[in-house]
Short mmCIF file of C-alpha atoms in Angstrom, two decimals:
data_model
loop_
_atom_site.label_atom_id
_atom_site.label_comp_id
_atom_site.label_asym_id
_atom_site.label_seq_id
_atom_site.Cartn_x
_atom_site.Cartn_y
_atom_site.Cartn_z
CA MET W 1 -4.19 -4.06 -2.75
CA SER W 2 -6.39 -6.46 -4.59
CA GLY W 3 -9.09 -4.96 -6.73
CA ALA W 4 -9.71 -3.54 -10.18
CA ALA W 5 -8.33 -0.21 -11.25
CA ALA W 6 -10.75 2.61 -11.90
CA ASP W 7 -11.99 2.87 -15.47
CA ASP W 8 -10.23 5.73 -17.26
CA SER W 9 -13.54 7.25 -18.35
CA THR W 10 -14.34 8.24 -14.78
CA PHE W 11 -11.60 10.84 -14.95
CA SER W 12 -13.29 12.78 -17.76
CA ILE W 13 -16.33 13.54 -15.58
CA MET W 14 -16.28 16.58 -13.32
CA ILE W 15 -17.74 15.57 -9.97
CA VAL W 16 -18.35 17.63 -6.85
CA SER W 17 -18.30 15.33 -3.83
CA PRO W 18 -19.23 16.11 -0.21
CA SER W 19 -16.49 17.46 2.02
CA ARG W 20 -14.72 15.30 4.60
CA ALA W 21 -13.35 17.04 7.66
CA ALA W 22 -11.99 14.42 10.08
CA LEU W 23 -9.87 11.33 9.60
CA SER W 24 -11.61 8.01 10.00
CA THR W 25 -10.60 5.67 12.81
CA ALA W 26 -8.39 3.65 10.48
CA ASP W 27 -6.74 6.82 9.15
CA THR W 28 -6.16 8.10 12.71
CA GLY W 29 -4.43 4.83 13.58
CA PHE W 30 -1.94 5.47 10.77
CA PHE W 31 -1.59 9.10 11.88
CA LEU W 32 -0.57 7.93 15.35
CA ALA W 33 2.00 5.49 13.96
CA ASP W 34 5.63 6.45 13.52
CA ARG W 35 6.45 6.54 9.80
CA PRO W 36 3.72 4.84 7.78
CA THR W 37 4.11 6.14 4.22
CA LEU W 38 3.19 4.80 0.81
CA VAL W 39 5.73 5.18 -2.01
CA ASP W 40 4.82 4.74 -5.67
CA LEU W 41 7.18 5.10 -8.60
CA PHE W 42 6.66 5.97 -12.26
CA VAL W 43 9.44 5.40 -14.75
CA PHE W 44 10.00 7.48 -17.91
CA GLU W 45 12.73 7.65 -20.54
CA ASP W 46 15.13 10.43 -19.62
CA PRO W 47 15.83 12.84 -22.51
CA GLY W 48 18.22 14.86 -20.33
CA GLY W 49 17.90 18.46 -19.25
CA ILE W 50 15.31 17.89 -16.50
CA ASP W 51 15.97 20.40 -13.73
CA ARG W 52 14.36 21.37 -10.44
CA ALA W 53 12.71 24.52 -11.80
CA ALA W 54 10.88 22.57 -14.52
CA VAL W 55 9.67 19.94 -12.02
CA GLU W 56 8.48 22.57 -9.51
CA GLN W 57 6.53 24.37 -12.23
CA TRP W 58 4.99 21.08 -13.39
CA VAL W 59 3.86 20.27 -9.85
CA SER W 60 2.59 23.82 -9.18
CA GLU W 61 0.34 23.62 -12.23
CA ARG W 62 -1.26 20.44 -10.85
CA LEU W 63 -1.86 21.32 -7.21
CA ASP W 64 -5.57 21.90 -7.88
CA ARG W 65 -6.04 18.34 -9.14
CA SER W 66 -6.45 16.83 -5.65
CA PRO W 67 -7.22 18.40 -2.25
CA LEU W 68 -4.74 15.96 -0.71
CA LEU W 69 -1.98 18.10 -2.23
CA THR W 70 -3.21 21.34 -0.62
CA HIS W 71 -4.45 20.22 2.84
CA ARG W 72 -2.62 19.07 5.93
CA VAL W 73 -3.70 16.99 8.92
CA VAL W 74 -4.00 18.79 12.26
CA PRO W 75 -4.67 17.01 15.59
CA VAL W 76 -7.52 18.33 17.73
CA PRO W 77 -6.45 19.75 21.13
CA GLY W 78 -6.48 17.02 23.76
CA PHE W 79 -7.27 14.50 21.02
CA LEU W 80 -10.97 15.01 21.80
CA ASP W 81 -11.82 14.23 18.18
CA HIS W 82 -10.07 12.68 15.21
CA PRO W 83 -7.43 14.82 13.48
CA ARG W 84 -8.86 17.14 10.84
CA TRP W 85 -8.00 18.22 7.32
CA VAL W 86 -7.35 21.96 6.99
CA PRO W 87 -6.26 24.03 3.96
CA ALA W 88 -2.55 24.83 3.83
CA ARG W 89 -0.34 27.14 1.84
CA VAL W 90 1.84 24.91 -0.33
CA ASP W 91 5.48 25.82 -0.81
CA VAL W 92 6.39 23.48 -3.64
CA THR W 93 10.10 23.79 -2.86
CA ARG W 94 9.45 21.93 0.42
CA HIS W 95 7.76 19.04 -1.37
CA VAL W 96 9.91 18.51 -4.47
CA SER W 97 13.47 17.24 -4.90
CA VAL W 98 15.46 16.49 -8.04
CA GLU W 99 18.60 14.35 -7.84
CA GLU W 100 21.03 13.09 -10.46
CA TYR W 101 21.27 9.33 -9.97
CA SER W 102 24.80 8.21 -9.16
CA GLY W 103 24.36 4.44 -8.74
CA GLU W 104 23.75 1.63 -11.18
CA GLY W 105 21.40 -1.35 -11.10
CA TRP W 106 18.40 -2.42 -9.00
CA ALA W 107 20.32 -2.61 -5.73
CA ALA W 108 21.60 0.96 -5.98
CA LEU W 109 18.11 2.23 -6.89
CA GLY W 110 16.72 0.44 -3.83
CA GLU W 111 19.33 2.11 -1.61
CA THR W 112 18.37 5.50 -3.03
CA LEU W 113 14.71 4.90 -2.25
CA THR W 114 15.56 3.75 1.26
CA ARG W 115 17.40 7.01 1.91
CA MET W 116 14.45 8.95 0.53
CA THR W 117 11.93 7.36 2.91
CA ALA W 118 14.14 7.16 6.01
CA ASP W 119 13.00 10.45 7.54
CA GLY W 120 9.27 10.05 6.90
CA LEU W 121 7.17 13.17 6.19
CA ARG W 122 6.76 16.49 7.96
CA ARG W 123 3.46 17.05 9.79
CA ASP W 124 3.31 20.83 9.43
CA VAL W 125 2.74 20.68 5.65
CA PRO W 126 0.50 18.58 3.35
CA PRO W 127 1.59 14.94 3.80
CA TRP W 128 3.29 14.23 0.46
CA ARG W 129 6.61 14.55 -1.33
CA LEU W 130 7.69 14.13 -4.96
CA SER W 131 11.28 12.96 -5.56
CA VAL W 132 12.72 12.84 -9.08
CA PHE W 133 15.82 10.78 -9.88
CA THR W 134 17.33 11.51 -13.30
CA GLY W 135 19.96 9.63 -15.26
CA VAL W 136 19.03 6.17 -13.88
CA THR W 137 21.13 3.58 -15.72
CA GLY W 138 22.02 -0.07 -15.53
CA VAL W 139 18.57 -1.22 -14.38
CA ALA W 140 17.19 -4.26 -16.23
CA GLY W 141 13.68 -3.71 -17.54
CA LEU W 142 13.99 0.11 -17.61
CA PRO W 143 15.03 2.43 -20.46
CA GLU W 144 18.79 2.68 -21.02
CA ARG W 145 18.62 6.09 -19.35
CA ALA W 146 15.55 6.61 -17.21
CA VAL W 147 13.96 9.14 -14.89
CA VAL W 148 12.20 7.70 -11.83
CA VAL W 149 9.52 9.83 -10.17
CA ALA W 150 8.62 8.76 -6.63
CA LEU W 151 5.47 10.00 -4.90
CA GLN W 152 5.53 9.50 -1.13
CA ILE W 153 2.32 10.12 0.83
CA HIS W 154 1.34 9.46 4.43
CA HIS W 155 -0.80 6.36 4.94
CA CYS W 156 -3.30 8.35 7.04
CA ALA W 157 -4.34 10.18 3.86
CA ILE W 158 -5.01 7.29 1.53
CA ASP W 159 -4.67 3.56 0.85
CA GLY W 160 -3.00 1.74 -2.02
CA LEU W 161 -5.91 1.81 -4.45
CA GLY W 162 -6.62 5.44 -3.54
CA VAL W 163 -3.04 6.29 -4.46
CA GLY W 164 -3.86 5.06 -7.95
CA HIS W 165 -6.57 7.73 -8.21
CA LEU W 166 -4.13 10.38 -6.96
CA LEU W 167 -1.46 9.30 -9.42
CA ARG W 168 -3.95 9.48 -12.29
CA ALA W 169 -4.99 12.95 -11.16
CA LEU W 170 -1.38 14.13 -10.97
CA PHE W 171 0.08 12.45 -14.05
CA GLY W 172 -3.07 12.25 -16.16
CA THR W 173 -3.68 14.30 -19.29
CA VAL W 174 -7.45 14.66 -18.75
CA PRO W 175 -9.28 16.66 -16.03
CA ALA W 176 -9.44 14.93 -12.65
CA PRO W 177 -12.69 14.64 -10.68
CA ARG W 178 -13.34 17.54 -8.34
CA TRP W 179 -14.04 16.88 -4.69
CA ARG W 180 -13.71 18.82 -1.47
CA LEU W 181 -11.77 18.08 1.69
CA GLY W 182 -12.19 19.70 5.07
CA SER W 183 -14.99 21.72 6.68
CA ARG W 184 -15.64 25.28 7.81
CA VAL W 185 -17.23 24.02 11.04
CA PRO W 186 -14.66 24.39 13.88
CA TRP W 187 -13.68 21.26 15.77
CA TRP W 188 -15.10 22.51 19.09
CA ILE W 189 -18.55 22.56 17.49
CA ALA W 190 -18.16 19.47 15.33
CA ALA W 191 -16.66 17.18 18.02
CA PRO W 192 -19.49 17.48 20.61
CA ALA W 193 -22.05 17.06 17.84
CA ARG W 194 -20.30 13.96 16.49
CA PHE W 195 -19.79 12.17 19.80
CA PRO W 196 -23.39 10.98 20.46
CA LEU W 197 -23.69 10.08 16.78
CA LEU W 198 -20.55 7.94 17.01
CA VAL W 199 -21.79 6.14 20.11
CA THR W 200 -25.10 5.39 18.39
CA ARG W 201 -23.36 4.21 15.23
CA LEU W 202 -20.96 2.05 17.26
CA ALA W 203 -23.80 0.30 19.07
CA ALA W 204 -25.83 -0.25 15.89
CA ALA W 205 -22.85 -1.50 13.88
CA ALA W 206 -21.74 -3.83 16.67
CA VAL W 207 -25.23 -5.33 16.88
CA ARG W 208 -25.40 -5.87 13.11
CA LEU W 209 -21.94 -7.44 13.06
CA GLY W 210 -22.80 -9.67 16.03
CA VAL W 211 -25.97 -10.90 14.33
CA GLU W 212 -24.08 -11.65 11.12
CA THR W 213 -21.29 -13.45 12.99
CA ARG W 214 -23.77 -15.64 14.88
CA ARG W 215 -25.69 -16.38 11.70
CA ARG W 216 -22.59 -17.40 9.78
CA PRO W 217 -19.75 -18.03 12.23
CA SER W 218 -16.19 -18.39 10.97
CA ALA W 219 -13.34 -20.25 12.59
CA PRO W 220 -10.77 -18.06 14.40
CA LYS W 221 -7.49 -17.52 12.54
CA PRO W 222 -4.72 -19.67 14.01
CA ALA W 223 -1.37 -18.09 14.78
CA SER W 224 1.24 -18.61 12.07
CA PRO W 225 4.54 -20.34 12.89
CA HIS W 226 7.47 -18.08 13.76
CA THR W 227 10.26 -17.72 11.20
CA ARG W 228 13.46 -15.69 10.87
CA LEU W 229 11.34 -13.15 8.93
CA ASN W 230 9.10 -12.37 11.92
CA GLY W 231 11.46 -10.86 14.45
CA ARG W 232 12.44 -7.31 15.39
CA ALA W 233 12.80 -4.98 12.42
CA ASP W 234 15.98 -3.30 13.64
CA GLY W 235 18.16 -3.92 10.58
CA GLY W 236 18.47 -1.90 7.40
CA ARG W 237 16.06 -1.89 4.45
CA ALA W 238 16.44 -3.28 0.96
CA HIS W 239 14.16 -2.99 -2.08
CA ARG W 240 14.42 -5.25 -5.12
CA PHE W 241 12.34 -5.32 -8.30
CA LEU W 242 11.26 -8.14 -10.62
CA PRO W 243 9.64 -7.12 -13.96
CA PHE W 244 6.84 -9.03 -15.71
CA THR W 245 4.27 -8.40 -18.43
CA VAL W 246 0.53 -8.54 -17.72
CA PRO W 247 -0.42 -10.52 -20.88
CA GLU W 248 2.09 -13.26 -20.05
CA LEU W 249 0.86 -13.47 -16.45
CA LYS W 250 -2.75 -13.70 -17.61
CA ILE W 251 -1.90 -16.47 -20.09
CA THR W 252 0.02 -18.40 -17.42
CA ALA W 253 -2.76 -18.09 -14.83
CA LYS W 254 -5.45 -19.14 -17.31
CA ALA W 255 -3.39 -22.08 -18.58
CA LEU W 256 -2.96 -23.38 -15.02
CA GLY W 257 -6.71 -23.37 -14.32
CA PRO W 258 -9.43 -20.99 -13.08
CA TYR W 259 -6.90 -18.69 -11.45
CA THR W 260 -6.22 -14.96 -11.33
CA ILE W 261 -2.94 -13.08 -11.51
CA ASN W 262 -3.35 -12.45 -7.79
CA ASP W 263 -3.54 -16.21 -7.14
CA LEU W 264 -0.39 -16.60 -9.19
CA TRP W 265 1.51 -13.92 -7.22
CA ILE W 266 0.62 -15.50 -3.90
CA ALA W 267 1.63 -18.96 -5.13
CA MET W 268 4.99 -17.56 -6.33
CA VAL W 269 5.64 -16.05 -2.91
CA ALA W 270 4.59 -19.26 -1.17
CA GLY W 271 6.95 -21.37 -3.28
CA ALA W 272 9.86 -18.96 -2.88
CA LEU W 273 9.39 -18.74 0.90
CA ARG W 274 9.22 -22.51 1.15
CA ALA W 275 12.44 -22.90 -0.88
CA TYR W 276 14.22 -20.15 1.08
CA LEU W 277 13.39 -21.63 4.48
CA LEU W 278 14.15 -25.16 3.30
CA GLU W 279 17.65 -24.01 2.32
CA LYS W 280 18.07 -22.58 5.82
CA GLU W 281 16.68 -25.83 7.28
CA GLU W 282 14.06 -23.69 9.03
CA LEU W 283 10.80 -24.55 7.24
CA PRO W 284 8.05 -24.96 9.88
CA ALA W 285 5.92 -28.08 9.72
CA SER W 286 2.74 -25.98 9.69
CA SER W 287 1.91 -23.58 6.89
CA LEU W 288 2.89 -19.92 6.72
CA ALA W 289 0.23 -17.29 6.02
CA ALA W 290 0.14 -13.98 4.16
CA HIS W 291 -1.71 -10.75 4.74
CA VAL W 292 -3.45 -9.84 1.46
CA PRO W 293 -5.22 -6.46 1.41
CA LEU W 294 -8.66 -6.33 -0.22
CA SER W 295 -10.02 -2.94 -1.25
CA LEU W 296 -13.53 -1.97 -0.15
CA ARG W 297 -13.30 1.35 -1.97
CA GLY W 298 -16.43 2.36 -3.84
CA ASP W 299 -17.16 5.40 -5.98
CA GLY W 300 -16.54 8.05 -3.31
CA PRO W 301 -13.65 10.52 -3.13
CA PRO W 302 -10.18 8.88 -3.19
CA VAL W 303 -9.24 9.70 0.38
CA GLY W 304 -8.70 7.60 3.49
CA ASN W 305 -8.22 3.86 4.06
CA LEU W 306 -10.96 1.48 2.96
CA VAL W 307 -9.27 -1.91 3.16
CA ALA W 308 -10.13 -5.30 4.59
CA ASN W 309 -7.45 -7.82 5.51
CA MET W 310 -7.51 -11.28 4.00
CA VAL W 311 -5.42 -13.90 5.80
CA VAL W 312 -4.35 -16.41 3.14
CA ASP W 313 -2.87 -19.80 4.00
CA LEU W 314 0.26 -20.14 1.83
CA ARG W 315 0.26 -23.96 2.10
CA THR W 316 4.03 -24.07 2.46
CA ASP W 317 3.47 -27.53 3.92
CA LEU W 318 2.68 -28.80 0.40
CA ASP W 319 5.56 -29.86 -1.87
CA ASP W 320 3.51 -29.97 -5.11
CA PRO W 321 3.33 -26.43 -6.65
CA ARG W 322 0.12 -27.23 -8.54
CA ALA W 323 -1.64 -28.45 -5.39
CA ARG W 324 -0.29 -25.43 -3.51
CA LEU W 325 -1.72 -23.03 -6.13
CA ALA W 326 -5.13 -24.73 -6.00
CA ALA W 327 -5.24 -24.60 -2.20
CA ILE W 328 -4.21 -20.92 -2.17
CA ALA W 329 -6.86 -19.97 -4.72
CA ASP W 330 -9.50 -21.77 -2.66
CA THR W 331 -8.47 -19.85 0.47
CA VAL W 332 -8.58 -16.53 -1.42
CA ARG W 333 -12.10 -17.23 -2.69
CA ARG W 334 -13.34 -18.10 0.79
CA GLU W 335 -11.73 -14.99 2.31
CA ARG W 336 -13.29 -12.77 -0.38
CA VAL W 337 -16.75 -14.18 0.36
CA LEU W 338 -16.25 -13.74 4.11
CA LEU W 339 -15.00 -10.16 3.86
CA GLY W 340 -17.61 -9.25 1.31
CA ARG W 341 -20.17 -10.25 3.90
CA VAL W 342 -18.73 -8.73 7.05
CA GLY W 343 -15.89 -6.44 5.94
CA ARG W 344 -17.91 -3.24 5.70
CA ARG W 345 -19.67 -3.99 8.98
CA GLN W 346 -16.32 -4.46 10.70
CA MET W 347 -15.22 -1.14 9.23
CA ALA W 348 -18.42 0.52 10.44
CA VAL W 349 -17.68 -0.65 14.00
CA LEU W 350 -14.11 0.62 13.72
CA ASP W 351 -15.10 4.00 12.32
CA ALA W 352 -17.50 4.64 15.18
CA VAL W 353 -14.76 4.46 17.85
CA PRO W 354 -14.32 7.95 19.43
CA ALA W 355 -10.84 9.48 19.13
CA PRO W 356 -9.96 9.45 22.88
CA ALA W 357 -10.78 5.74 23.11
CA LEU W 358 -8.79 5.02 19.95
CA ARG W 359 -5.69 6.79 21.27
CA ARG W 360 -5.82 4.71 24.46
CA LEU W 361 -6.21 1.52 22.44
CA VAL W 362 -3.25 2.43 20.21
CA ARG W 363 -1.05 3.24 23.20
CA ARG W 364 -1.91 -0.07 24.86
CA ALA W 365 -1.23 -1.96 21.62
CA ASP W 366 2.14 -0.20 21.23
CA ALA W 367 3.04 -1.08 24.81
CA ARG W 368 2.12 -4.73 24.26
CA ARG W 369 4.19 -4.89 21.07
CA ALA W 370 7.17 -3.30 22.81
CA ALA W 371 6.95 -5.82 25.64
CA ALA W 372 6.32 -8.82 23.42
CA SER W 373 9.16 -11.18 22.63
CA ALA W 374 10.49 -11.35 19.09
CA ASP W 375 8.94 -14.78 18.58
CA ALA W 376 5.45 -13.85 19.80
CA PRO W 377 2.75 -15.60 17.72
CA ARG W 378 1.27 -13.64 14.81
CA HIS W 379 -1.46 -14.32 12.28
CA THR W 380 0.67 -13.70 9.16
CA ASN W 381 4.31 -14.00 8.14
CA THR W 382 4.41 -11.65 5.15
CA VAL W 383 2.23 -9.46 2.94
CA VAL W 384 1.33 -9.81 -0.74
CA SER W 385 -0.41 -6.84 -2.34
CA ASN W 386 -1.56 -6.04 -5.89
CA VAL W 387 -2.08 -2.43 -7.02
CA PRO W 388 -3.23 -1.97 -10.64
CA ARG W 389 -2.71 1.54 -12.04
CA GLY W 390 -4.81 1.28 -15.21
CA ALA W 391 -3.88 2.25 -18.76
CA ALA W 392 -0.42 3.54 -19.66
CA ASP W 393 -1.72 6.99 -20.66
CA LEU W 394 0.09 9.05 -18.00
CA GLU W 395 2.88 11.58 -18.53
CA PHE W 396 5.52 13.66 -16.78
CA LEU W 397 6.90 16.79 -18.47
CA GLY W 398 5.43 15.44 -21.70
CA LEU W 399 7.17 12.07 -21.33
CA PRO W 400 4.97 8.92 -21.59
CA VAL W 401 5.07 6.48 -18.66
CA ARG W 402 7.01 3.26 -19.21
CA THR W 403 6.39 1.25 -16.03
CA THR W 404 5.46 1.60 -12.36
CA MET W 405 6.51 0.21 -8.98
CA SER W 406 5.14 0.42 -5.45
CA LEU W 407 6.85 -0.01 -2.07
CA LEU W 408 5.57 -1.34 1.25
CA GLU W 409 7.23 -0.78 4.62
CA VAL W 410 8.33 -3.60 6.93
CA PHE W 411 8.15 -3.54 10.71
CA ASP W 412 8.39 -5.69 13.84
CA GLY W 413 6.96 -9.13 13.20
CA ARG W 414 6.89 -8.75 9.41
CA GLY W 415 10.29 -8.23 7.87
CA LEU W 416 9.30 -9.09 4.30
CA SER W 417 6.67 -7.59 2.00
CA HIS W 418 5.71 -7.98 -1.65
CA VAL W 419 3.67 -5.64 -3.82
CA ALA W 420 2.89 -5.99 -7.53
CA ALA W 421 2.13 -2.76 -9.40
CA SER W 422 1.01 -2.53 -13.02
CA ILE W 423 0.52 0.16 -15.64
CA GLY W 424 -0.73 -0.90 -19.07
CA ASP W 425 0.99 -4.18 -19.96
CA GLU W 426 3.93 -3.68 -17.58
CA MET W 427 3.97 -5.08 -14.06
CA THR W 428 6.71 -5.05 -11.43
CA LEU W 429 6.92 -7.10 -8.26
CA THR W 430 8.72 -5.16 -5.51
CA VAL W 431 10.27 -7.01 -2.59
CA THR W 432 11.09 -5.04 0.57
CA CYS W 433 12.90 -6.66 3.48
CA ASP W 434 14.60 -5.94 6.75
CA THR W 435 18.22 -6.81 6.01
CA GLY W 436 18.76 -8.10 9.53
CA MET W 437 16.13 -10.78 8.92
CA MET W 438 16.96 -11.37 5.22
CA PRO W 439 20.56 -10.39 4.41
CA ASP W 440 20.46 -12.28 1.08
CA VAL W 441 17.48 -10.60 -0.61
CA ASP W 442 18.99 -10.99 -4.10
CA HIS W 443 18.98 -14.75 -3.65
CA TYR W 444 15.34 -14.61 -2.52
CA VAL W 445 14.41 -12.65 -5.65
CA ASP W 446 16.13 -15.38 -7.71
CA LEU W 447 13.93 -17.93 -5.92
CA LEU W 448 10.82 -15.92 -6.85
CA ALA W 449 11.86 -15.94 -10.50
CA LYS W 450 12.56 -19.69 -10.35
CA GLU W 451 9.16 -20.35 -8.77
CA TYR W 452 7.46 -18.46 -11.59
CA ALA W 453 9.39 -20.59 -14.07
CA VAL W 454 8.21 -23.72 -12.26
CA LEU W 455 4.59 -22.60 -12.48
CA ARG W 456 4.92 -21.70 -16.18
CA ALA W 457 6.40 -25.16 -16.85
CA LEU W 458 3.20 -26.71 -15.50
CA THR W 459 1.06 -25.11 -18.24
#
């Protein structure tokens, strides 16, 4: 999720924000999906003696820090309106787990996280879960003995940058902003009242977007070439982690030219993908492309999905890494300008779609995906996301945070994802893959590290 982290000072101000009762159209789309969850990790040094009772008490004392922890999502009968947030009694024992870590190294930690996320989240309780793994050892870049705290939350509740606000509320040492969620107006009153408003908003937003598109037309996105990483996601899952430091990344990006850390990440992925497919003798002649989320989140409550989708040409057709970086940065700048102009209008059109129409659209899309061949053309081959978490002033049971990681799911057509998460000066790139498409993920991570070394050598 590209975008700046919230300034820490915002969390010392007590704010009462308007309530939000129903999911947006984007949120409802995630609600209808199978298992779309976000997983973020915080790492602390493990002093020993952390037990389930202590963790449950710690969580119980923080339930009032965000309404997302005390509300659940309930579908409206007949799906006549978008699902709604309603208050729920929270039984912390159903949301918290504590497990002594039995593996060693990055690979074993990834397997543990895969098991944790395999079953998704229950829908009859608030859509989150906190899993604590104690005694983590043998992981490069972490304390000799670490505790890893994983927060899993349903994607219908929040996006990547919003998770950062939730994490700061939960792990922060200062009061979190107050805001409300849900409404006392029953759905059978709210839905009929909302319907004509939605139709009016849909027409108005569509007209504004059409005018803007005609005024400044953009070329349609070409389909990306098919690779072994864009088939059916019916294999297992693997997570791998590559640690960096933010100051070093900033120095490297600045030394290479007018580039950002985000430009650098994308160029690393592009170079590694090119090298990986070259080794397999499967590099397409035309360039691959990446899906790069861009946050449109403003100052409102940290709930729901407010994200535009940049499609970035990875220029894997270029052999020169410096030229590839320059071309990628140029594409990112153009995409930012385009989405800054039309992104919110596109979202306004989407959010005005009535729930019954949305459910039909989702069902048709699912049917088309199920019927499509594994090599059906797609606009992107992978995803590269960036989720800054702000200053390293967070704690768990009195322990200061050491580093953070974030996971993205993979699915049909996109069997490889990358997300960089940072806290303070520490940043970790997480690679998630479908093992049927990429059985040698450790080698791919080595290629990412080598590509970073190549870029640093150019400074």
